[in-house]
Amino acid sequence: MSSSQISEEVRARVRNQANNQCGYCRSLQKYVLGILEIDHIIPKAKGGTDDEENLWLACRLCNGYKGTQTEGFDPVTNQKVKLFNPRQQKWSHHFAWTNNGTHIMGLTAFGRVTVVALQLNNIYAVTVRQAWVSAGWHPPENDTEDIISH
């Protein structure tokens, strides 16, 4: 079953649960050029399903970088760790904003692995975030307490 076969009702619930925001880089739908995509947390190619519990929102960049990845190596411990699960884990426990909200820092092994695997600080994302910060649109209001000075 392709993602286009996920019912509109499930899509709407996932969008609502995710607050119309990418579960990984926190980009808000109203600022992203293109529709946020339904992400299979465990990709179908790795045995994931179309069940709502396996779905979340992701921007095109995050979803593209994620691909079929489900884990990676923590750059600090070199241990294999699962990627951050936006449905089961709280973003602010695993990530924080740095450089006034333009960069994402992994606070835990889950966060660090996800920052690397999804290239959350790629040049395109950082450039756009710089403009969003200048416009007063970023970081998202619910993330402002997670800014760390560096």
Short mmCIF file of C-alpha atoms in Angstrom, two decimals:
data_model
loop_
_atom_site.label_atom_id
_atom_site.label_comp_id
_atom_site.label_asym_id
_atom_site.label_seq_id
_atom_site.Cartn_x
_atom_site.Cartn_y
_atom_site.Cartn_z
CA MET A 1 0.00 0.00 0.00
CA SER A 2 1.50 3.35 -1.00
CA SER A 3 1.28 6.46 1.14
CA SER A 4 -1.34 7.80 -1.28
CA GLN A 5 -3.62 5.02 -0.01
CA ILE A 6 -3.56 6.33 3.54
CA SER A 7 -7.03 7.69 4.19
CA GLU A 8 -7.65 11.42 4.31
CA GLU A 9 -8.99 10.98 7.85
CA VAL A 10 -5.72 9.42 9.04
CA ARG A 11 -3.70 12.07 7.19
CA ALA A 12 -5.72 14.82 8.88
CA ARG A 13 -5.27 13.25 12.32
CA VAL A 14 -1.50 12.90 11.82
CA ARG A 15 -1.25 16.54 10.67
CA ASN A 16 -3.20 17.64 13.73
CA GLN A 17 -1.16 15.47 16.11
CA ALA A 18 2.06 16.86 14.61
CA ASN A 19 0.75 20.45 14.78
CA ASN A 20 1.45 20.86 11.05
CA GLN A 21 5.17 20.72 11.81
CA CYS A 22 8.02 18.48 10.68
CA GLY A 23 8.75 16.04 13.48
CA TYR A 24 12.49 16.28 12.92
CA CYS A 25 13.55 19.82 11.97
CA ARG A 26 10.39 21.46 13.40
CA SER A 27 9.66 23.43 10.21
CA LEU A 28 6.11 24.72 10.26
CA GLN A 29 3.84 23.98 7.29
CA LYS A 30 2.99 27.66 6.86
CA TYR A 31 6.66 28.46 6.13
CA VAL A 32 7.61 25.44 4.01
CA LEU A 33 7.42 25.55 0.24
CA GLY A 34 5.52 22.32 -0.43
CA ILE A 35 3.23 20.12 1.58
CA LEU A 36 4.69 18.36 4.60
CA GLU A 37 4.77 14.67 3.83
CA ILE A 38 3.46 11.67 5.71
CA ASP A 39 6.57 9.92 7.04
CA HIS A 40 6.67 6.24 7.88
CA ILE A 41 8.71 6.25 11.11
CA ILE A 42 9.69 2.67 10.36
CA PRO A 43 9.89 2.70 6.56
CA LYS A 44 7.74 0.20 4.71
CA ALA A 45 10.93 -1.16 3.13
CA LYS A 46 12.03 -2.10 6.67
CA GLY A 47 8.72 -3.71 7.65
CA GLY A 48 6.84 -0.58 8.73
CA THR A 49 3.12 -0.29 8.19
CA ASP A 50 0.57 2.34 7.21
CA ASP A 51 -0.86 2.18 10.75
CA GLU A 52 -1.36 5.61 12.25
CA GLU A 53 1.08 4.77 15.07
CA ASN A 54 3.85 4.54 12.45
CA LEU A 55 3.06 7.84 10.74
CA TRP A 56 4.17 11.42 11.39
CA LEU A 57 4.86 14.58 9.39
CA ALA A 58 8.20 15.38 7.80
CA CYS A 59 9.37 18.08 5.44
CA ARG A 60 10.69 16.99 2.07
CA LEU A 61 14.34 17.50 3.08
CA CYS A 62 14.09 15.46 6.28
CA ASN A 63 12.05 12.72 4.64
CA GLY A 64 14.46 12.56 1.72
CA TYR A 65 17.56 12.36 3.92
CA LYS A 66 15.88 9.81 6.18
CA GLY A 67 15.00 7.45 3.34
CA THR A 68 14.98 3.93 4.78
CA GLN A 69 17.25 4.71 7.73
CA THR A 70 16.06 3.61 11.15
CA GLU A 71 19.35 3.86 13.06
CA GLY A 72 22.84 5.24 12.89
CA PHE A 73 26.06 5.54 14.84
CA ASP A 74 26.23 8.10 17.63
CA PRO A 75 29.20 10.38 16.83
CA VAL A 76 30.05 10.60 20.56
CA THR A 77 29.84 6.95 21.66
CA ASN A 78 30.10 5.24 18.24
CA GLN A 79 27.23 3.00 19.37
CA LYS A 80 24.42 2.01 17.01
CA VAL A 81 21.27 3.89 18.06
CA LYS A 82 17.76 4.19 16.66
CA LEU A 83 16.71 7.47 15.10
CA PHE A 84 14.50 9.85 17.06
CA ASN A 85 10.84 8.81 16.97
CA PRO A 86 8.68 11.98 16.88
CA ARG A 87 5.57 10.03 17.84
CA GLN A 88 7.07 8.44 20.97
CA GLN A 89 9.77 10.88 22.07
CA LYS A 90 9.64 14.56 23.01
CA TRP A 91 11.73 16.76 20.71
CA SER A 92 13.02 19.02 23.50
CA HIS A 93 14.39 16.04 25.44
CA HIS A 94 16.66 15.10 22.53
CA PHE A 95 17.39 18.38 20.71
CA ALA A 96 18.00 22.07 21.32
CA TRP A 97 18.41 25.11 19.08
CA THR A 98 21.82 26.79 18.89
CA ASN A 99 23.09 29.93 17.14
CA ASN A 100 19.87 31.83 17.93
CA GLY A 101 17.75 29.05 16.48
CA THR A 102 19.49 28.30 13.20
CA HIS A 103 21.14 25.01 14.15
CA ILE A 104 19.83 21.86 15.83
CA MET A 105 22.05 20.19 18.44
CA GLY A 106 21.49 16.61 19.53
CA LEU A 107 21.35 16.37 23.32
CA THR A 108 21.15 12.57 23.49
CA ALA A 109 22.35 9.67 21.39
CA PHE A 110 18.92 9.60 19.66
CA GLY A 111 19.24 13.30 18.89
CA ARG A 112 22.86 13.18 17.74
CA VAL A 113 22.23 10.23 15.42
CA THR A 114 19.20 11.96 13.93
CA VAL A 115 21.04 15.27 13.38
CA VAL A 116 23.69 13.41 11.39
CA ALA A 117 21.42 10.95 9.54
CA LEU A 118 18.86 13.55 8.46
CA GLN A 119 21.51 16.27 7.92
CA LEU A 120 19.38 18.62 10.02
CA ASN A 121 21.96 21.41 9.74
CA ASN A 122 22.47 21.23 5.98
CA ILE A 123 23.22 24.53 4.26
CA TYR A 124 19.70 24.87 2.82
CA ALA A 125 17.99 24.38 6.17
CA VAL A 126 20.35 26.74 8.00
CA THR A 127 20.00 29.45 5.35
CA VAL A 128 16.21 29.29 5.49
CA ARG A 129 16.22 29.25 9.30
CA GLN A 130 18.42 32.38 9.30
CA ALA A 131 15.77 34.17 7.24
CA TRP A 132 12.98 32.84 9.48
CA VAL A 133 14.84 34.02 12.61
CA SER A 134 15.30 37.49 11.02
CA ALA A 135 11.56 37.61 10.28
CA GLY A 136 10.70 36.54 13.84
CA TRP A 137 9.16 33.27 12.65
CA HIS A 138 11.67 30.88 14.16
CA PRO A 139 12.29 28.92 16.27
CA PRO A 140 8.72 27.71 16.77
CA GLU A 141 7.12 29.19 19.89
CA ASN A 142 6.99 25.85 21.68
CA ASP A 143 10.75 25.46 21.14
CA THR A 144 12.00 28.87 22.30
CA GLU A 145 12.91 27.59 25.76
CA ASP A 146 15.27 25.13 24.06
CA ILE A 147 17.72 27.72 22.66
CA ILE A 148 21.30 27.21 23.86
CA SER A 149 23.92 29.92 23.40
CA HIS A 150 27.06 28.80 21.58
#
